[in-house]
Amino acid sequence: MLKIKLAIFLIIEMLLTSNTFIYSQNDIDSLSKLNYEDLKVNFQKTQIDSTIAFRHAKAYLLKAKKKKDTLKMCNAYYFLSKFYSNKKEIGIAYSDSILKISKKIKNHPKYPAIAYERIGLIYHTFGEFNDALEFYLKALQFSLPNTFERASIKFDIAALKYRLGLREEAKELFKKHIDDIKKLQFPSKKYYYYLGLYAYCDALIYTKKHDSAQVIIDQGIKGLKNSKDDIIKIRFIMNSGINNYYLKNYNKALSLLLKSKEIIKNQHDDLTTAINNSYIGKTYYVLGEKEKGIKYLKESHEFLSETNDVALEILEGYDFIIDYYKNKQDYKNQLFYINALMNFDSVYNKKYRTVSKQITKGYEIPNLIKEKESIISNLKDNQKKNTVFKGVFISVISILTLVTLLLIKRNRDYKKRFADILNSEENTKPEIIQKKTSGISEELAKKILQKLNDYENTKFYLNKRATLSSLAKKLSTNSTYLSKVINSKKGTNFSTYLNNLRIDYAIKKLKKDPQFRAYTIKSIALECGFNNQETFSLAFKKRTKLYPSYFIKELQKKDKNTTLY
């Protein structure tokens, strides 16, 4: 199914990124005659134009393949993964290609670490933060000390912590990142230095260090004064507006926020645009232009509703909207936005975990529930309705309690199964069932079984093309006899027998080889003889009652050498 989806995505993207589909390959062939550096520079300059950027990346790949240059092929797959950042399956597939061809590269400053980082960034973009952190840690494991790649990965982890509301921790990590960047020499150093500075000043604002933040902001604006790159420069200006809002310099804040609004919007950064709109709305509201303020705050609300994303910077705006409708005695809209705010608390609990503590503390959900009940009472002054509501509330609580208990039990069962597998003897021979084989003599059945057990040592099962017929030929017997022996002596059919051998091999290798654990599930599946990730996961779950992702994460927890720094 995944292959079909990926094929569909690729076909659609080819059509979308080719003005003339018929001659696009000739165009790529022509571009491949350029040198690698020109292709790289042109890709980076033209990423806003998908057609040109795509062709330069494909030309880079074509040139690398013709010359059989592994490192250049890795570069090309990296460009293509970056190009497809907003198409999760395709972007990850290109990064997987890097991992596949960079296995033999040792002590390289970029590979394979950057491929794991790329996958982490894609998961981060799609709000799948647990998976993002998992791949950032893998990237860190393969990165070399005192390299830009390691500094970049640490920055990604800091940004993830920041997104999760751990602002104090992130602030210290951003500060250390700036120090790391200063010590390194690499292309685009100035860009990444100011990117780190911007992130640091952002963290200073939200940890209420406003005077220190303004010093950093002024430093950033001055340093980028003559820069042609508006991406970071305009964000310093926006941050100056946000910081002045908290310093209560509202007119100055409004001027800076409006100045940065259109430029950020044209950069297609929807999240930053929504945050900017939220602060414009709050500033207008405080200055007494409440109608204007509510208009901007509602635009931010619409962004959260459409994306189901959550940003702490935006949530403060709901206090203003709720207050606005409360003063108007518009209980219907007041209730609507209270429900919206509570809904985002639920999103945090499901998607952001640790952040739920921040929102609960900052927006006092228990008080909102009381206010909500009061409004419902005003809107529907009906005792029967209130009784039904309480009944439903109690039922929901009961169901949630039951679900929680079941999840605790399941987690306990998983940990026990994991411990059992971890402590099992690896050299234990499979149990031979003492059951007669119908249709053939017991003496012949034992001979076939002995050959089968001996042949397992060749690891024939790792061959994707292994079949009952091919195995029978290797054992100098026929398919019928071999099938009967497997059914009677192994207690299962050939397909399950083959899958069990592959899963047992995967478990042994995962337990022994830390580098094998760092592979993607898809790569592990292919190496163990499976045709795809889905079949491997189902066979693993059937064999162990655990999912492979859980098993690998538990192994990584036990690895004492895994550390952030």
XYZ file of C-alpha atoms in Angstrom:
565
model
C 0.000 0.000 0.000
C 2.860 2.370 0.895
C 4.528 1.698 -2.466
C 1.302 2.529 -4.300
C 0.897 5.801 -2.372
C 4.521 6.700 -3.026
C 4.132 5.963 -6.743
C 1.032 8.172 -6.927
C 2.867 11.014 -5.127
C 5.806 10.741 -7.519
C 3.566 10.829 -10.595
C 1.675 13.866 -9.274
C 4.894 15.676 -8.376
C 6.384 14.974 -11.818
C 3.351 16.523 -13.433
C 3.317 19.483 -11.078
C 7.016 20.212 -11.402
C 7.267 19.963 -15.197
C 5.976 22.751 -17.404
C 6.375 20.415 -20.354
C 6.374 16.830 -19.178
C 7.410 15.514 -22.608
C 10.812 17.159 -22.827
C 11.680 17.476 -19.106
C 14.106 14.506 -19.238
C 16.026 16.093 -22.121
C 16.216 19.276 -20.079
C 17.644 17.321 -17.106
C 20.172 15.585 -19.399
C 21.303 18.987 -20.622
C 21.587 20.428 -17.119
C 23.653 17.426 -15.969
C 26.530 18.775 -18.094
C 26.968 21.643 -15.596
C 29.455 21.150 -12.772
C 28.242 20.026 -9.339
C 28.734 23.393 -7.647
C 26.662 25.254 -10.270
C 23.865 22.705 -9.945
C 23.932 23.013 -6.147
C 23.927 26.831 -6.175
C 21.143 26.970 -8.771
C 19.037 24.517 -6.730
C 19.439 26.610 -3.584
C 18.678 29.886 -5.365
C 15.590 28.595 -7.185
C 13.819 26.560 -4.492
C 10.936 29.029 -4.655
C 10.448 27.928 -8.300
C 9.641 24.234 -7.995
C 10.185 23.454 -11.685
C 13.733 24.825 -11.893
C 14.815 23.571 -8.465
C 13.503 20.050 -9.143
C 15.300 19.819 -12.480
C 18.617 20.956 -11.025
C 18.373 18.399 -8.207
C 17.501 15.604 -10.677
C 20.346 16.682 -12.976
C 22.739 16.559 -10.013
C 21.565 12.992 -9.280
C 21.857 11.934 -12.923
C 25.424 13.259 -13.129
C 26.396 11.515 -9.869
C 24.916 8.192 -11.005
C 26.729 8.345 -14.337
C 30.027 8.923 -12.544
C 29.133 6.418 -9.772
C 30.062 9.049 -7.188
C 28.514 7.892 -3.887
C 28.991 11.176 -1.997
C 27.487 13.242 -4.809
C 24.548 10.813 -4.980
C 24.022 11.381 -1.256
C 24.046 15.151 -1.895
C 21.452 14.763 -4.659
C 19.133 12.654 -2.521
C 19.497 15.229 0.250
C 18.434 18.028 -2.133
C 15.426 15.977 -3.268
C 14.429 15.133 0.307
C 14.631 18.836 1.143
C 12.581 19.670 -1.954
C 9.860 17.260 -0.793
C 9.797 18.445 2.850
C 6.029 18.965 2.634
C 5.424 15.452 1.225
C 6.264 13.216 4.147
C 6.447 9.814 2.439
C 8.520 11.047 -0.518
C 10.858 13.179 1.595
C 11.575 10.266 3.943
C 12.007 7.875 0.994
C 14.781 10.069 -0.457
C 16.480 10.257 2.970
C 16.243 6.459 3.211
C 18.109 6.322 -0.099
C 20.947 8.271 1.534
C 21.067 5.783 4.410
C 21.123 2.855 1.992
C 24.062 4.070 -0.093
C 26.053 5.662 2.752
C 26.379 2.512 4.884
C 30.045 2.060 4.006
C 31.002 5.729 4.489
C 33.028 6.107 7.665
C 33.873 9.232 9.683
C 32.238 11.625 7.243
C 31.235 15.056 8.658
C 27.772 14.860 7.042
C 26.775 11.298 6.187
C 24.811 9.386 7.329
C 23.974 11.837 10.180
C 22.330 14.442 7.917
C 19.917 11.822 6.519
C 18.620 10.999 10.010
C 18.395 14.733 10.760
C 16.431 15.275 7.540
C 13.877 12.602 8.518
C 13.625 14.189 11.982
C 12.944 17.605 10.444
C 10.189 16.163 8.246
C 8.501 14.549 11.262
C 8.961 17.845 13.168
C 7.227 19.738 10.340
C 4.258 17.365 10.486
C 3.955 17.687 14.279
C 5.110 14.092 14.960
C 7.476 15.133 17.717
C 8.286 11.755 19.275
C 9.455 10.443 15.904
C 11.333 13.711 15.271
C 13.281 13.359 18.523
C 14.024 9.695 17.792
C 15.692 10.578 14.500
C 17.488 13.624 15.915
C 19.075 11.308 18.485
C 20.074 8.857 15.753
C 21.591 11.748 13.814
C 23.511 12.841 16.909
C 24.817 9.299 17.376
C 26.345 9.296 13.872
C 27.599 12.903 13.857
C 31.242 13.796 14.448
C 32.449 16.145 17.231
C 33.261 19.755 16.357
C 31.341 19.725 13.069
C 28.575 21.956 11.778
C 26.344 18.897 11.395
C 26.493 18.141 15.118
C 25.822 21.796 15.954
C 22.867 21.767 13.553
C 21.345 18.666 15.164
C 21.702 20.169 18.640
C 19.920 23.264 17.338
C 17.072 21.054 16.049
C 16.724 19.423 19.490
C 16.680 22.870 21.117
C 13.997 24.018 18.642
C 11.930 20.926 19.471
C 12.186 21.650 23.191
C 11.179 25.243 22.486
C 8.147 24.086 20.472
C 7.160 21.817 23.349
C 7.074 24.763 25.744
C 10.374 23.981 27.512
C 11.541 27.538 27.013
C 14.139 27.761 29.807
C 15.889 24.582 28.649
C 15.749 25.695 25.024
C 17.167 29.125 25.895
C 20.327 27.610 27.353
C 20.715 25.258 24.381
C 20.343 28.146 21.908
C 22.961 30.152 23.800
C 25.385 27.205 23.665
C 24.608 26.762 19.955
C 25.738 30.343 19.265
C 29.035 29.642 21.061
C 29.487 26.436 19.015
C 28.867 28.255 15.716
C 31.477 30.913 16.606
C 34.148 28.205 16.962
C 33.443 26.560 13.595
C 34.429 27.513 10.058
C 31.957 26.597 7.296
C 30.023 28.181 4.380
C 27.027 30.373 5.315
C 28.384 30.814 8.850
C 26.881 34.312 9.095
C 23.393 33.033 8.222
C 23.464 30.288 10.844
C 24.968 32.566 13.474
C 22.079 35.033 13.119
C 19.561 32.182 12.966
C 20.862 31.031 16.359
C 20.794 34.601 17.648
C 17.162 34.978 16.527
C 16.166 31.746 18.285
C 17.962 32.868 21.446
C 16.243 36.268 21.538
C 12.903 34.513 20.942
C 13.524 32.356 24.016
C 14.567 35.411 26.040
C 11.251 37.111 25.240
C 9.174 34.148 26.394
C 11.213 33.664 29.561
C 10.515 37.332 30.415
C 14.081 38.603 29.911
C 12.845 41.552 27.860
C 15.771 43.933 28.346
C 18.284 41.228 27.386
C 16.082 40.255 24.441
C 16.056 43.832 23.121
C 19.864 43.982 23.229
C 20.051 40.807 21.109
C 17.330 42.078 18.752
C 19.158 45.365 18.166
C 22.374 43.434 17.569
C 20.616 41.248 14.996
C 18.985 44.161 13.142
C 22.283 46.069 13.028
C 24.274 43.042 11.857
C 21.816 42.295 9.055
C 21.253 45.906 8.016
C 22.931 45.501 4.624
C 21.927 41.867 4.129
C 19.767 40.937 1.134
C 18.316 37.983 3.064
C 14.973 39.139 4.490
C 14.067 35.803 6.085
C 15.885 36.333 9.398
C 16.113 40.139 9.281
C 12.335 40.580 9.210
C 11.932 38.147 12.112
C 14.180 40.287 14.278
C 11.887 43.218 13.457
C 8.805 41.144 14.367
C 10.460 40.051 17.628
C 11.172 43.686 18.427
C 7.439 44.327 18.027
C 6.559 41.395 20.314
C 9.122 42.461 22.909
C 7.822 46.043 22.898
C 4.314 44.654 23.413
C 5.473 43.024 26.644
C 7.354 46.217 27.597
C 3.982 47.993 27.091
C 5.329 50.235 24.332
C 2.152 49.481 22.380
C 2.340 52.084 19.595
C 5.933 51.128 18.758
C 5.004 47.439 18.957
C 2.113 47.914 16.522
C 4.289 49.786 14.011
C 6.940 47.024 13.986
C 4.418 44.187 13.805
C 2.563 45.761 10.870
C 5.891 46.428 9.108
C 6.828 42.737 9.251
C 3.355 41.333 8.509
C 3.254 41.327 4.693
C 6.878 40.268 4.200
C 6.459 37.203 6.448
C 3.153 36.368 4.775
C 4.829 36.473 1.334
C 7.442 34.013 2.618
C 4.590 31.488 3.090
C 5.417 30.955 6.763
C 1.852 30.389 7.981
C 2.689 29.684 11.630
C 4.809 32.840 12.054
C 2.116 34.847 10.220
C -0.507 33.561 12.678
C 1.702 34.486 15.648
C 2.263 37.965 14.187
C -1.493 38.433 13.645
C -2.147 37.395 17.233
C 0.164 40.113 18.593
C -1.258 42.725 16.209
C -4.723 41.799 17.465
C -3.744 41.976 21.140
C -2.007 45.324 20.614
C -5.007 46.860 18.835
C -7.251 45.559 21.638
C -5.097 47.111 24.395
C -5.001 50.413 22.466
C -8.814 50.476 22.494
C -9.423 49.456 18.852
C -11.142 46.266 19.910
C -12.968 45.502 16.662
C -9.701 45.617 14.705
C -8.020 43.532 17.374
C -10.675 40.810 17.297
C -10.397 40.609 13.487
C -6.683 39.737 13.691
C -7.161 37.377 16.648
C -9.826 35.480 14.727
C -7.418 35.052 11.802
C -4.990 33.361 14.196
C -7.807 31.178 15.512
C -8.687 30.143 11.953
C -5.074 29.051 11.371
C -5.158 26.810 14.462
C -8.535 25.394 13.459
C -7.438 24.602 9.908
C -4.100 23.026 10.836
C -4.979 21.610 14.280
C -1.584 23.013 15.236
C -0.934 24.629 18.602
C 1.389 27.504 19.455
C 1.609 28.863 22.987
C 2.213 32.353 21.590
C -1.251 32.385 20.017
C -3.284 30.968 22.906
C -3.046 34.125 25.028
C -5.209 35.812 22.402
C -8.205 33.697 23.393
C -8.414 35.586 26.698
C -9.080 38.773 24.697
C -11.718 37.148 22.451
C -13.494 35.520 25.414
C -13.414 38.843 27.321
C -14.737 40.704 24.256
C -17.821 38.499 23.923
C -18.328 38.343 27.681
C -18.586 42.160 27.848
C -21.050 42.067 24.942
C -23.052 39.368 26.789
C -22.757 37.275 23.642
C -22.712 33.973 25.530
C -22.923 31.847 22.403
C -19.634 33.170 20.964
C -18.057 33.284 24.406
C -18.801 29.584 24.836
C -17.553 28.836 21.303
C -14.084 30.289 21.989
C -13.860 28.735 25.458
C -14.538 25.375 23.810
C -11.889 26.155 21.167
C -9.296 26.922 23.854
C -10.181 23.750 25.771
C -9.953 21.772 22.546
C -6.347 22.899 22.094
C -5.600 21.671 25.612
C -6.855 18.282 24.434
C -4.628 18.496 21.346
C -1.667 19.179 23.624
C -2.468 16.159 25.763
C -2.585 13.907 22.709
C 0.137 15.441 20.587
C 2.427 17.528 22.763
C 2.369 15.694 26.127
C 4.691 17.783 28.284
C 3.240 21.001 26.866
C -0.143 20.220 28.379
C 1.324 21.186 31.756
C 2.204 24.628 30.371
C -1.215 25.321 28.951
C -2.989 23.972 32.031
C -0.918 26.218 34.272
C -1.066 29.261 32.001
C -4.746 29.169 31.113
C -6.265 27.471 34.164
C -8.467 24.930 32.466
C -10.386 24.134 35.681
C -11.543 27.779 35.846
C -12.572 27.671 32.192
C -14.701 24.592 32.913
C -16.489 26.486 35.700
C -17.071 29.475 33.418
C -18.292 27.176 30.678
C -20.807 25.567 33.051
C -21.996 29.018 34.116
C -22.596 30.078 30.504
C -24.431 26.856 29.713
C -26.623 27.584 32.708
C -27.392 31.076 31.348
C -28.082 29.774 27.849
C -30.109 26.739 28.877
C -31.738 27.287 32.211
C -33.058 23.801 32.329
C -32.382 21.413 35.198
C -32.972 18.349 33.084
C -30.373 19.488 30.552
C -27.887 20.101 33.352
C -28.522 16.634 34.752
C -27.947 15.061 31.351
C -24.738 17.065 30.921
C -23.431 15.907 34.311
C -24.366 12.331 33.475
C -22.474 12.504 30.210
C -19.519 14.101 31.988
C -19.419 11.300 34.591
C -19.694 8.672 31.822
C -16.801 10.251 29.924
C -14.666 10.315 33.080
C -15.487 6.643 33.722
C -14.567 5.679 30.166
C -11.307 7.655 30.352
C -10.451 5.952 33.651
C -11.098 2.532 32.136
C -9.027 3.361 29.064
C -6.188 4.610 31.281
C -6.211 1.372 33.300
C -6.176 -0.683 30.101
C -3.250 1.344 28.749
C -1.339 0.830 32.009
C -1.972 -2.921 31.817
C -0.925 -3.035 28.162
C 2.261 -1.122 28.926
C 3.055 -3.535 31.766
C 2.471 -6.508 29.441
C 4.706 -4.951 26.777
C 7.537 -4.437 29.263
C 7.254 -8.047 30.456
C 7.348 -9.375 26.873
C 10.346 -7.174 26.120
C 12.175 -8.463 29.221
C 11.367 -12.065 28.277
C 12.783 -11.589 24.763
C 15.850 -9.768 26.074
C 16.616 -12.492 28.613
C 15.907 -15.427 26.302
C 18.806 -17.704 25.381
C 19.894 -16.905 21.818
C 21.291 -20.366 21.098
C 18.175 -22.225 22.188
C 17.162 -24.620 19.434
C 13.543 -24.518 18.251
C 11.337 -27.150 19.812
C 10.721 -30.173 17.565
C 7.168 -31.423 17.790
C 6.937 -35.195 18.306
C 4.162 -35.737 15.808
C 4.078 -38.276 13.017
C 4.244 -37.006 9.470
C 1.391 -38.359 7.394
C 2.090 -39.787 3.946
C 5.842 -40.469 4.444
C 7.906 -42.757 6.651
C 9.128 -41.404 9.972
C 12.726 -42.233 9.009
C 12.514 -40.085 5.866
C 10.774 -37.292 7.805
C 13.649 -37.207 10.322
C 16.237 -37.044 7.528
C 14.463 -34.108 5.890
C 14.113 -32.382 9.255
C 17.836 -32.802 9.993
C 18.762 -31.333 6.604
C 16.334 -28.463 7.196
C 17.794 -27.638 10.621
C 21.338 -27.761 9.209
C 20.407 -25.574 6.250
C 18.966 -22.889 8.536
C 22.582 -22.013 9.421
C 23.078 -20.711 5.864
C 20.449 -18.020 6.572
C 18.670 -18.869 3.342
C 15.604 -17.123 4.734
C 17.214 -13.691 4.223
C 16.734 -14.138 0.482
C 13.484 -12.416 -0.559
C 13.044 -15.021 -3.286
C 13.135 -18.024 -0.920
C 10.218 -20.381 -1.714
C 9.087 -23.832 -0.653
C 10.057 -25.199 -4.063
C 13.566 -23.670 -4.090
C 14.227 -24.887 -0.536
C 13.038 -28.415 -1.392
C 15.527 -28.570 -4.259
C 18.358 -27.484 -1.941
C 17.417 -30.282 0.474
C 17.125 -32.892 -2.335
C 13.459 -33.575 -1.679
C 10.131 -32.395 -3.074
C 7.768 -29.590 -2.044
C 5.035 -31.958 -0.796
C 7.333 -33.859 1.590
C 9.020 -30.687 2.844
C 5.677 -28.987 3.475
C 4.450 -32.000 5.470
C 7.632 -32.090 7.594
C 7.392 -28.366 8.372
C 3.706 -28.706 9.275
C 4.234 -31.724 11.527
C 7.665 -31.034 13.056
C 7.705 -27.232 13.143
C 3.994 -26.955 13.885
C 3.291 -24.316 11.273
C 3.050 -23.681 7.541
C 6.016 -22.719 5.357
C 5.178 -19.001 5.170
C 4.992 -18.589 8.961
C 8.097 -20.776 9.424
C 10.044 -18.519 7.037
C 8.797 -15.317 8.706
C 9.644 -16.638 12.188
C 13.240 -17.342 11.135
C 13.520 -13.818 9.745
C 12.056 -12.240 12.894
C 14.374 -14.301 15.149
C 17.308 -13.098 13.047
C 16.127 -9.470 13.334
C 15.789 -9.752 17.125
C 19.287 -11.207 17.538
C 20.864 -8.549 15.353
C 18.961 -5.694 17.023
C 20.107 -6.925 20.442
C 23.753 -7.130 19.386
C 24.235 -4.323 16.835
C 23.597 -0.672 17.932
C 24.097 0.547 14.350
C 21.402 -1.852 13.094
C 18.994 -0.327 15.621
C 19.579 3.067 14.014
C 18.169 1.870 10.664
C 14.630 2.797 9.684
C 12.015 0.049 10.100
C 11.832 -0.221 6.318
C 15.593 -0.793 6.006
C 15.541 -3.436 8.753
C 12.662 -5.216 7.009
C 14.475 -5.337 3.668
C 17.693 -6.590 5.233
C 15.815 -9.427 6.984
C 14.271 -10.725 3.761
C 10.883 -9.001 3.798
C 9.550 -7.151 0.769
C 8.141 -4.206 2.710
C 7.781 -2.591 6.111
C 4.138 -3.570 6.648
C 4.697 -7.315 6.253
C 7.701 -7.154 8.604
C 5.774 -5.242 11.291
C 2.848 -7.687 11.165
C 5.167 -10.712 11.350
C 7.129 -9.142 14.228
C 3.911 -8.411 16.167
C 2.643 -11.946 15.535
C 5.916 -13.498 16.696
C 6.636 -11.309 19.746
C 3.308 -9.594 20.576
C 5.271 -6.329 20.278
C 5.685 -3.789 17.509
C 9.241 -3.454 16.172
C 9.287 0.300 16.881
C 8.531 -0.368 20.578
C 11.185 -3.109 20.780
C 13.855 -0.852 19.232
C 12.986 2.114 21.479
C 13.246 -0.089 24.577
C 16.647 -1.340 23.414
C 17.806 2.238 22.911
C 16.692 3.140 26.428
C 18.945 0.427 27.772
C 21.897 1.663 25.787
C 23.845 3.626 28.375
C 26.079 5.158 25.735
C 23.223 7.086 24.119
C 23.488 10.700 25.274
C 22.541 14.077 23.952
C 26.011 15.515 24.406
